[in-house]
Coordinates of C-alpha atoms and ligand atoms in Angstrom, one line a residue:
M1 CA -69.2 33.5 -176.2
I2 CA -71.0 35.5 -173.5
V3 CA -74.2 34.8 -171.6
L4 CA -76.7 37.6 -171.0
K5 CA -79.5 36.9 -168.6
F6 CA -82.5 39.2 -168.3
G7 CA -84.7 39.1 -165.2
G8 CA -88.5 39.3 -165.0
T9 CA -88.8 43.1 -165.0
S10 CA -86.4 43.3 -168.0
V11 CA -89.0 41.3 -170.0
G12 CA -92.0 42.7 -168.1
S13 CA -93.5 44.7 -170.9
V14 CA -93.5 45.3 -174.6
E15 CA -91.3 48.4 -174.1
N16 CA -88.8 46.4 -172.0
F17 CA -88.7 43.5 -174.5
R18 CA -87.6 46.2 -177.0
K19 CA -84.9 47.5 -174.7
V20 CA -83.6 44.0 -174.2
A21 CA -83.4 43.5 -178.0
R22 CA -81.5 46.7 -178.3
I23 CA -79.0 45.6 -175.7
V24 CA -78.6 42.2 -177.5
Q25 CA -78.2 44.0 -180.8
D26 CA -75.4 46.2 -179.4
C27 CA -73.5 43.2 -178.2
Q28 CA -71.2 42.1 -180.9
E29 CA -70.0 38.8 -179.5
D30 CA -71.5 35.4 -179.9
K31 CA -74.1 35.1 -177.2
I32 CA -76.7 33.1 -175.4
I33 CA -79.6 35.1 -174.0
V34 CA -81.2 33.6 -170.9
L35 CA -84.7 34.9 -170.0
S36 CA -86.9 34.8 -166.9
A37 CA -90.6 34.7 -167.2
M38 CA -92.3 38.1 -167.6
S39 CA -92.5 39.8 -164.1
G40 CA -95.5 38.5 -162.1
V41 CA -96.0 35.5 -164.3
T42 CA -94.3 32.9 -162.1
N43 CA -96.2 34.2 -159.1
T44 CA -99.4 33.7 -161.1
L45 CA -98.4 30.2 -162.0
V46 CA -97.7 29.4 -158.3
S47 CA -101.3 30.7 -157.5
I48 CA -102.7 28.5 -160.3
S49 CA -100.9 25.5 -158.8
E50 CA -102.2 26.3 -155.3
L51 CA -105.7 26.6 -156.6
L52 CA -105.5 23.3 -158.4
R53 CA -104.0 21.6 -155.4
A54 CA -107.1 22.9 -153.4
S55 CA -109.4 21.7 -156.3
K56 CA -110.5 25.3 -156.9
T57 CA -110.9 24.7 -160.6
K58 CA -113.0 27.8 -161.4
E59 CA -110.6 30.2 -159.8
A60 CA -107.6 28.5 -161.5
L61 CA -109.3 28.8 -164.8
E62 CA -109.9 32.5 -164.3
L63 CA -106.2 33.0 -163.7
I64 CA -105.2 30.8 -166.7
N65 CA -107.5 32.7 -169.0
G66 CA -106.4 36.1 -167.6
L67 CA -102.8 35.2 -168.2
N68 CA -103.6 34.2 -171.8
Q69 CA -105.4 37.5 -172.3
K70 CA -102.5 39.4 -170.9
Y71 CA -100.1 37.6 -173.2
L72 CA -102.2 38.2 -176.3
V73 CA -102.2 42.0 -175.5
V74 CA -98.4 41.9 -175.2
A75 CA -98.0 39.8 -178.4
K76 CA -100.3 42.1 -180.4
D77 CA -98.4 45.2 -179.4
L78 CA -94.9 43.7 -179.6
L79 CA -95.3 42.0 -183.0
E80 CA -96.5 44.4 -185.6
S81 CA -96.5 42.1 -188.6
D82 CA -99.4 39.8 -189.1
E83 CA -97.1 36.9 -189.6
G84 CA -95.3 37.5 -186.2
F85 CA -98.6 37.9 -184.4
Y86 CA -100.0 34.8 -186.0
K87 CA -96.9 32.8 -184.9
A88 CA -97.3 34.2 -181.4
Q89 CA -100.9 33.1 -181.3
I90 CA -99.9 29.6 -182.1
V91 CA -97.4 29.6 -179.2
L92 CA -99.9 31.1 -176.8
K93 CA -102.7 28.7 -177.8
K94 CA -100.4 25.7 -177.3
Q95 CA -99.4 27.1 -173.9
H96 CA -103.0 27.8 -172.9
Q97 CA -104.0 24.3 -173.8
V98 CA -101.2 22.8 -171.7
L99 CA -102.6 24.6 -168.7
L100 CA -106.2 23.8 -169.6
S101 CA -105.4 20.1 -169.9
I102 CA -103.7 20.1 -166.5
V103 CA -106.9 21.5 -165.0
E104 CA -108.7 18.5 -166.4
E105 CA -106.3 16.1 -164.8
S106 CA -105.8 15.4 -161.1
F107 CA -103.2 17.5 -159.3
T108 CA -99.7 16.0 -159.2
I109 CA -96.3 17.4 -158.3
Q110 CA -95.3 16.7 -161.9
N111 CA -98.2 18.8 -163.3
E112 CA -97.2 21.6 -160.9
K113 CA -93.7 21.6 -162.3
I114 CA -95.2 21.8 -165.8
V115 CA -97.3 24.7 -164.8
M116 CA -94.3 26.5 -163.3
A117 CA -92.3 26.0 -166.5
Q118 CA -94.8 27.9 -168.7
G119 CA -93.6 31.4 -167.9
E120 CA -90.1 31.1 -169.3
L121 CA -91.3 29.1 -172.3
V122 CA -93.6 31.9 -173.3
S123 CA -91.2 34.8 -172.7
T124 CA -88.5 33.2 -174.7
N125 CA -90.8 32.4 -177.6
L126 CA -92.2 36.0 -177.7
F127 CA -88.7 37.4 -177.6
Q128 CA -87.5 35.2 -180.4
L129 CA -90.5 36.2 -182.6
Y130 CA -89.6 39.8 -181.9
M131 CA -86.0 39.2 -182.9
E132 CA -87.3 37.7 -186.1
E133 CA -89.5 40.7 -186.7
I134 CA -86.7 43.1 -186.4
E135 CA -84.5 40.9 -188.5
L136 CA -81.9 39.9 -185.9
E137 CA -81.0 36.3 -186.6
S138 CA -81.3 34.1 -183.6
V139 CA -82.1 30.5 -182.6
L140 CA -84.4 29.5 -179.7
L141 CA -83.0 26.6 -177.8
S142 CA -85.1 24.6 -175.3
A143 CA -83.4 24.5 -172.0
L144 CA -85.2 21.1 -171.5
D145 CA -82.7 19.7 -174.1
F146 CA -79.6 20.3 -172.0
M147 CA -80.4 21.5 -168.4
Y148 CA -80.4 18.4 -166.2
I149 CA -80.5 18.0 -162.4
D150 CA -79.8 14.9 -160.4
K151 CA -82.0 13.2 -157.8
F152 CA -80.9 15.7 -155.2
G153 CA -81.9 18.6 -157.4
E154 CA -78.2 19.5 -158.1
P155 CA -77.2 20.4 -161.7
K156 CA -75.4 17.7 -163.7
S157 CA -72.6 19.9 -165.0
A158 CA -71.0 17.3 -167.2
V159 CA -74.2 16.4 -168.9
I160 CA -75.2 20.0 -169.4
K161 CA -71.8 20.7 -170.9
D162 CA -72.0 17.8 -173.3
R163 CA -75.6 18.4 -174.4
I164 CA -75.4 22.1 -174.9
G165 CA -72.1 21.6 -176.8
K166 CA -73.9 19.3 -179.2
V167 CA -77.0 21.5 -179.5
L168 CA -74.9 24.6 -180.3
A169 CA -72.8 22.7 -182.9
N170 CA -75.9 22.4 -185.1
Y171 CA -76.1 26.1 -185.8
S172 CA -73.9 28.8 -187.3
V173 CA -75.7 31.8 -185.9
N174 CA -74.2 34.0 -183.2
T175 CA -77.3 34.6 -181.0
F176 CA -79.1 32.0 -179.1
I177 CA -82.1 32.4 -176.8
T178 CA -83.1 30.0 -174.0
Q179 CA -85.1 29.7 -170.8
G180 CA -83.7 30.3 -167.3
F181 CA -85.1 28.3 -164.4
I182 CA -86.5 25.2 -166.2
C183 CA -84.7 21.9 -166.5
R184 CA -85.2 18.1 -166.5
N185 CA -84.8 15.8 -163.6
E186 CA -83.5 12.2 -163.2
Q187 CA -86.8 10.9 -164.5
N188 CA -86.4 13.1 -167.6
E189 CA -89.5 15.1 -166.3
I190 CA -89.8 18.8 -166.5
D191 CA -88.5 20.4 -163.3
N192 CA -86.9 23.7 -162.2
L193 CA -84.0 25.2 -160.3
N194 CA -86.3 26.8 -157.6
R195 CA -87.6 30.3 -157.4
G196 CA -85.1 32.9 -158.7
G197 CA -83.2 30.2 -160.5
S198 CA -82.7 31.9 -163.8
D199 CA -79.4 33.5 -162.5
Y200 CA -78.3 30.0 -161.7
S201 CA -79.2 28.8 -165.2
A202 CA -77.1 31.6 -166.7
S203 CA -74.2 30.7 -164.5
L204 CA -74.4 27.0 -165.3
I205 CA -74.7 27.7 -169.0
G206 CA -71.8 30.1 -168.8
A207 CA -69.7 27.5 -167.2
A208 CA -70.8 24.8 -169.7
V209 CA -69.9 26.8 -172.8
E210 CA -66.8 28.3 -171.1
A211 CA -68.1 31.8 -171.6
N212 CA -65.9 34.9 -171.4
Q213 CA -68.4 36.6 -169.3
I214 CA -71.8 36.2 -167.7
Q215 CA -74.0 39.3 -167.7
I216 CA -76.9 39.5 -165.3
W217 CA -79.3 42.3 -166.4
T218 CA -81.8 43.5 -163.8
D219 CA -83.4 46.8 -162.8
I220 CA -80.6 48.2 -160.6
D221 CA -77.1 49.5 -161.3
G222 CA -75.3 46.5 -159.9
M223 CA -74.5 46.1 -156.2
H224 CA -74.5 49.2 -154.1
N225 CA -71.9 50.0 -151.4
N226 CA -74.8 50.6 -149.0
D227 CA -78.6 50.4 -148.9
P228 CA -79.9 53.2 -151.2
R229 CA -83.3 53.0 -149.4
F230 CA -81.8 54.3 -146.2
V231 CA -78.6 56.0 -147.0
D232 CA -78.0 59.0 -149.4
H233 CA -75.2 59.1 -152.0
T234 CA -74.7 55.4 -152.3
F235 CA -72.9 54.3 -155.4
S236 CA -72.6 51.1 -157.3
V237 CA -69.5 49.1 -156.6
K238 CA -67.4 48.8 -159.7
E239 CA -65.9 45.5 -158.9
M240 CA -65.8 42.9 -156.2
S241 CA -64.4 39.4 -155.6
F242 CA -66.6 36.3 -155.7
D243 CA -66.0 35.9 -152.0
E244 CA -67.3 39.3 -151.2
A245 CA -70.3 38.9 -153.4
A246 CA -71.1 35.6 -151.7
E247 CA -71.0 37.3 -148.3
L248 CA -73.3 40.0 -149.5
A249 CA -75.8 37.8 -151.4
Y250 CA -77.5 36.6 -148.2
F251 CA -78.0 40.2 -147.0
G252 CA -80.9 41.1 -149.2
A253 CA -78.5 42.2 -151.9
K254 CA -81.2 40.4 -153.9
I255 CA -79.7 41.1 -157.2
L256 CA -77.9 37.8 -157.3
H257 CA -79.1 34.4 -156.3
P258 CA -76.4 33.2 -153.9
Q259 CA -76.1 29.8 -155.4
S260 CA -75.7 31.3 -158.8
I261 CA -72.2 32.5 -158.1
I262 CA -70.8 29.0 -157.6
P263 CA -70.5 27.7 -161.2
A264 CA -69.1 31.1 -162.4
Q265 CA -66.6 31.2 -159.6
E266 CA -65.5 27.6 -160.1
S267 CA -64.9 28.2 -163.8
N268 CA -63.4 31.6 -163.1
I269 CA -65.8 33.4 -165.4
P270 CA -66.4 37.1 -164.5
V271 CA -70.0 38.1 -163.8
L272 CA -71.1 41.5 -164.8
L273 CA -74.3 43.0 -163.1
K274 CA -76.0 45.5 -165.4
N275 CA -79.1 47.6 -165.5
T276 CA -81.4 47.1 -168.4
F277 CA -82.9 50.5 -167.9
K278 CA -79.5 52.3 -167.8
P279 CA -77.3 50.2 -170.0
E280 CA -74.7 53.0 -170.0
S281 CA -74.0 52.5 -166.3
I282 CA -70.9 50.4 -165.9
G283 CA -72.5 48.1 -163.3
T284 CA -70.6 45.7 -161.0
L285 CA -68.0 43.2 -162.2
I286 CA -67.5 40.2 -159.9
H287 CA -64.3 38.4 -160.7
N288 CA -61.3 36.8 -159.1
K289 CA -58.9 39.7 -159.9
A290 CA -60.9 42.4 -158.1
K291 CA -58.5 45.0 -156.7
V292 CA -58.2 44.6 -152.9
Q293 CA -60.2 47.2 -151.1
K294 CA -60.6 47.5 -147.4
I295 CA -64.3 48.1 -147.2
R296 CA -66.3 47.1 -150.3
A297 CA -69.9 47.3 -149.2
I298 CA -72.4 47.3 -146.3
A299 CA -75.6 45.4 -146.2
A300 CA -78.3 44.7 -143.6
K301 CA -80.8 42.0 -143.0
D302 CA -83.9 42.4 -140.9
N303 CA -86.2 40.1 -139.0
I304 CA -83.4 38.4 -137.2
T305 CA -84.0 36.5 -133.9
A306 CA -81.2 35.9 -131.5
I307 CA -81.2 32.9 -129.1
K308 CA -78.9 32.7 -126.1
I309 CA -78.3 29.4 -124.4
K310 CA -76.5 29.8 -121.0
S311 CA -75.3 26.8 -119.1
Y312 CA -72.5 26.1 -116.6
R313 CA -72.5 22.6 -118.0
M314 CA -70.9 24.1 -121.1
L315 CA -67.7 25.0 -119.1
M316 CA -64.9 22.8 -120.3
A317 CA -67.3 20.3 -121.8
Y318 CA -67.1 18.9 -125.2
G319 CA -70.0 18.1 -127.6
F320 CA -72.2 20.8 -126.1
I321 CA -72.4 22.9 -129.3
K322 CA -73.1 19.8 -131.4
K323 CA -76.1 19.0 -129.3
I324 CA -77.4 22.5 -129.7
F325 CA -76.9 22.5 -133.4
E326 CA -78.7 19.2 -133.7
V327 CA -81.9 20.8 -132.4
F328 CA -81.7 23.4 -135.2
E329 CA -80.9 20.7 -137.7
D330 CA -83.9 18.6 -136.6
H331 CA -86.2 21.6 -137.2
K332 CA -84.5 22.4 -140.5
T333 CA -83.7 25.9 -139.3
A334 CA -80.6 27.5 -140.6
I335 CA -78.3 29.3 -138.2
D336 CA -76.7 32.5 -139.6
M337 CA -74.4 34.0 -137.0
I338 CA -72.9 32.5 -133.9
T339 CA -70.8 33.7 -131.0
T340 CA -69.8 31.7 -127.9
S341 CA -68.4 32.4 -124.4
E342 CA -67.2 29.8 -121.9
V343 CA -70.7 29.4 -120.5
A344 CA -73.1 30.6 -123.2
V345 CA -73.8 30.4 -126.9
S346 CA -75.7 33.0 -128.9
L347 CA -76.9 32.4 -132.4
T348 CA -79.3 33.9 -134.9
I349 CA -82.0 32.6 -137.2
D350 CA -84.2 34.3 -139.7
N351 CA -86.8 31.6 -140.1
T352 CA -88.8 31.5 -136.9
S353 CA -91.5 29.0 -138.0
K354 CA -90.2 26.4 -135.6
L355 CA -89.0 28.8 -132.8
K356 CA -91.4 27.4 -130.2
E357 CA -90.3 23.8 -130.7
I358 CA -86.6 24.8 -130.8
I359 CA -86.9 26.7 -127.5
N360 CA -88.7 23.9 -125.9
E361 CA -86.0 21.5 -126.7
L362 CA -83.1 23.9 -125.9
Q363 CA -84.5 24.3 -122.4
A364 CA -83.0 20.9 -121.6
F365 CA -79.5 22.5 -122.0
G366 CA -79.7 25.6 -120.0
N367 CA -81.3 29.0 -119.6
I368 CA -82.7 30.4 -122.8
E369 CA -83.2 34.0 -123.8
V370 CA -84.8 35.1 -127.1
D371 CA -84.6 38.6 -128.6
S372 CA -86.4 39.5 -131.8
D373 CA -86.6 42.5 -134.1
L374 CA -82.9 42.5 -134.7
S375 CA -80.9 43.3 -137.8
I376 CA -77.6 41.9 -138.9
I377 CA -75.2 44.4 -140.4
C378 CA -72.7 42.9 -142.8
I379 CA -69.5 44.6 -143.8
A380 CA -67.7 43.0 -146.8
G381 CA -64.3 43.8 -148.0
D382 CA -60.7 42.8 -147.4
L383 CA -61.0 42.3 -143.7
A384 CA -58.2 39.8 -143.1
Q385 CA -57.4 39.4 -139.5
N386 CA -53.7 40.3 -139.9
K387 CA -54.5 43.8 -140.8
K388 CA -54.4 46.5 -138.2
G389 CA -57.2 49.0 -137.5
V390 CA -60.0 47.2 -139.3
T391 CA -62.3 46.8 -136.4
S392 CA -61.6 50.2 -134.8
A393 CA -62.5 51.9 -138.1
I394 CA -65.8 50.2 -138.0
F395 CA -66.7 50.4 -134.3
N396 CA -65.3 53.9 -133.4
G397 CA -68.4 55.7 -134.7
L398 CA -70.9 53.3 -133.1
K399 CA -70.2 54.2 -129.5
D400 CA -73.8 55.1 -128.8
I401 CA -75.4 52.0 -130.4
P402 CA -75.9 48.9 -128.4
I403 CA -74.5 45.9 -130.2
R404 CA -75.9 42.5 -129.4
M405 CA -73.4 40.2 -131.1
I406 CA -70.2 40.5 -133.2
S407 CA -68.9 38.0 -135.6
Y408 CA -65.4 38.5 -137.1
G409 CA -62.7 36.1 -138.3
G410 CA -65.1 33.6 -139.9
S411 CA -63.9 34.6 -143.3
N412 CA -61.4 37.2 -144.5
Y413 CA -64.1 39.1 -146.2
N414 CA -66.8 39.7 -143.6
L415 CA -67.5 41.3 -140.3
S416 CA -71.1 41.1 -139.1
F417 CA -72.8 42.4 -136.0
L418 CA -76.3 42.4 -134.6
V419 CA -78.2 45.5 -133.6
K420 CA -81.8 46.3 -132.8
S421 CA -83.7 47.0 -136.0
I422 CA -84.7 50.4 -134.8
D423 CA -81.0 51.4 -134.8
K424 CA -80.3 50.0 -138.3
I425 CA -80.7 53.1 -140.3
A426 CA -78.5 55.1 -137.9
V427 CA -75.9 52.4 -138.1
L428 CA -75.9 52.3 -141.9
N429 CA -75.5 56.0 -142.1
I430 CA -72.8 56.2 -139.4
L431 CA -70.8 53.5 -141.2
N432 CA -71.3 55.2 -144.5
E433 CA -69.8 58.4 -143.1
G434 CA -66.9 56.7 -141.5
L435 CA -66.0 54.1 -144.2
F436 CA -67.1 55.6 -147.5
K437 CA -66.8 59.3 -147.5
R438 CA -63.5 59.3 -149.3
L439 CA -64.5 56.6 -151.7
E440 CA -67.7 58.5 -152.5
I441 CA -65.7 61.6 -153.5
E442 CA -63.5 59.4 -155.7
V443 CA -66.5 57.9 -157.4
L444 CA -68.1 61.3 -157.9
Q445 CA -64.8 62.6 -159.4
A446 CA -64.3 59.6 -161.6
Ligands
LIG1 N1 -89.3 33.0 -163.1 C1 -88.6 32.3 -162.0 C2 -89.0 33.0 -160.7 O1 -89.7 34.0 -160.7 C3 -87.2 32.2 -162.1 C4 -86.5 33.6 -162.2 O2 -87.0 34.6 -162.5 O3 -85.3 33.6 -161.8 O4 -88.7 32.5 -159.7
MG2 MG1 -85.3 37.3 -160.9

């Protein structure tokens, strides 16, 4: 069994639905297709919820009716047979009514979750009807029958495994379709795995059915070795380890939801990143057996703020860092990078919504300096500390770039450093020259 997950753009139009069906048709194995909502739909559903929360009924109704119109146009175009279009109209009418009845009721969190779930419910229904029309046998499964989360919002893996196993045993077809993102919670109510959660669904389903592979189909050729927006001649990385992928996921390598790697990694299921619009490209395989390679990829993250806390009280004292961390914890602000000296700590954050409060409280510990408009540069690869020459290969070329912080040795797969954002593009290009020239030639020749 393999799991194929298609993101919002992959099911974003009639033409794309057809592309997805072709990919599914070409896949000979038993499979479960996991779909996101059509692109833009979940955002519209969020807007509808916000309007309802603000009691702006008229505006919410406009969006709801607009969405319904959009779906009808898609369905009419996608489904050429009268029967197919008729069935789609039934689905769309039902969905429209769910939304309309929520407008009538008072706004609740539960109603919001029901609104949010509608995108995936529609995309999977339309796709299944299209499969029927082109005579590809498939069964539509409701993720609400097997995807369960606990009271902390964490997936209940054992329950998922048990339920999906029972559901699948009812059928003898080899193609199943289901929704990403949506699930049921402790109270058996409709819930979701948070924005972007369809990758997570795919990974959880893959683990539950002990899939041979989980394929994540998006609109890019897998993970690139560097940021193609700023660097010429980047190439997609053929393979990488789960650890490397996890290091890169935070750095805007948006193609994979960071959490989504965990179930696949724990169950040792390879994850293949593919491009729906270029199915012939080999994509990126994330697996435990990836051949060791010194430098795998470079990524950057902008809008980073660094905070330095300098205090002579820190010298030889214990418990100092704990107190500093508690300030960030109290303000629910994640720390990304950290470096320390004997008398100072520097750390970075990307969420500055509580920066003022944090600085106020940190002032009790020492002198505070704040720098903004910084970027973290992350280099992922086999960077184990027992290897020689790793850091010199990276820093040799950067002699003219001021570096604000360096973090190395935290894991065997990552070296990160902080630069001013205005230097980012130069840094990415210099590193590309120094670290990838030879690899690029190999890839071009392959
Ligand atoms: N449709 C959901 C979202 O846009 C889930 C997903 O696409 O992964 O967040
Ligand atoms: Mg997505």
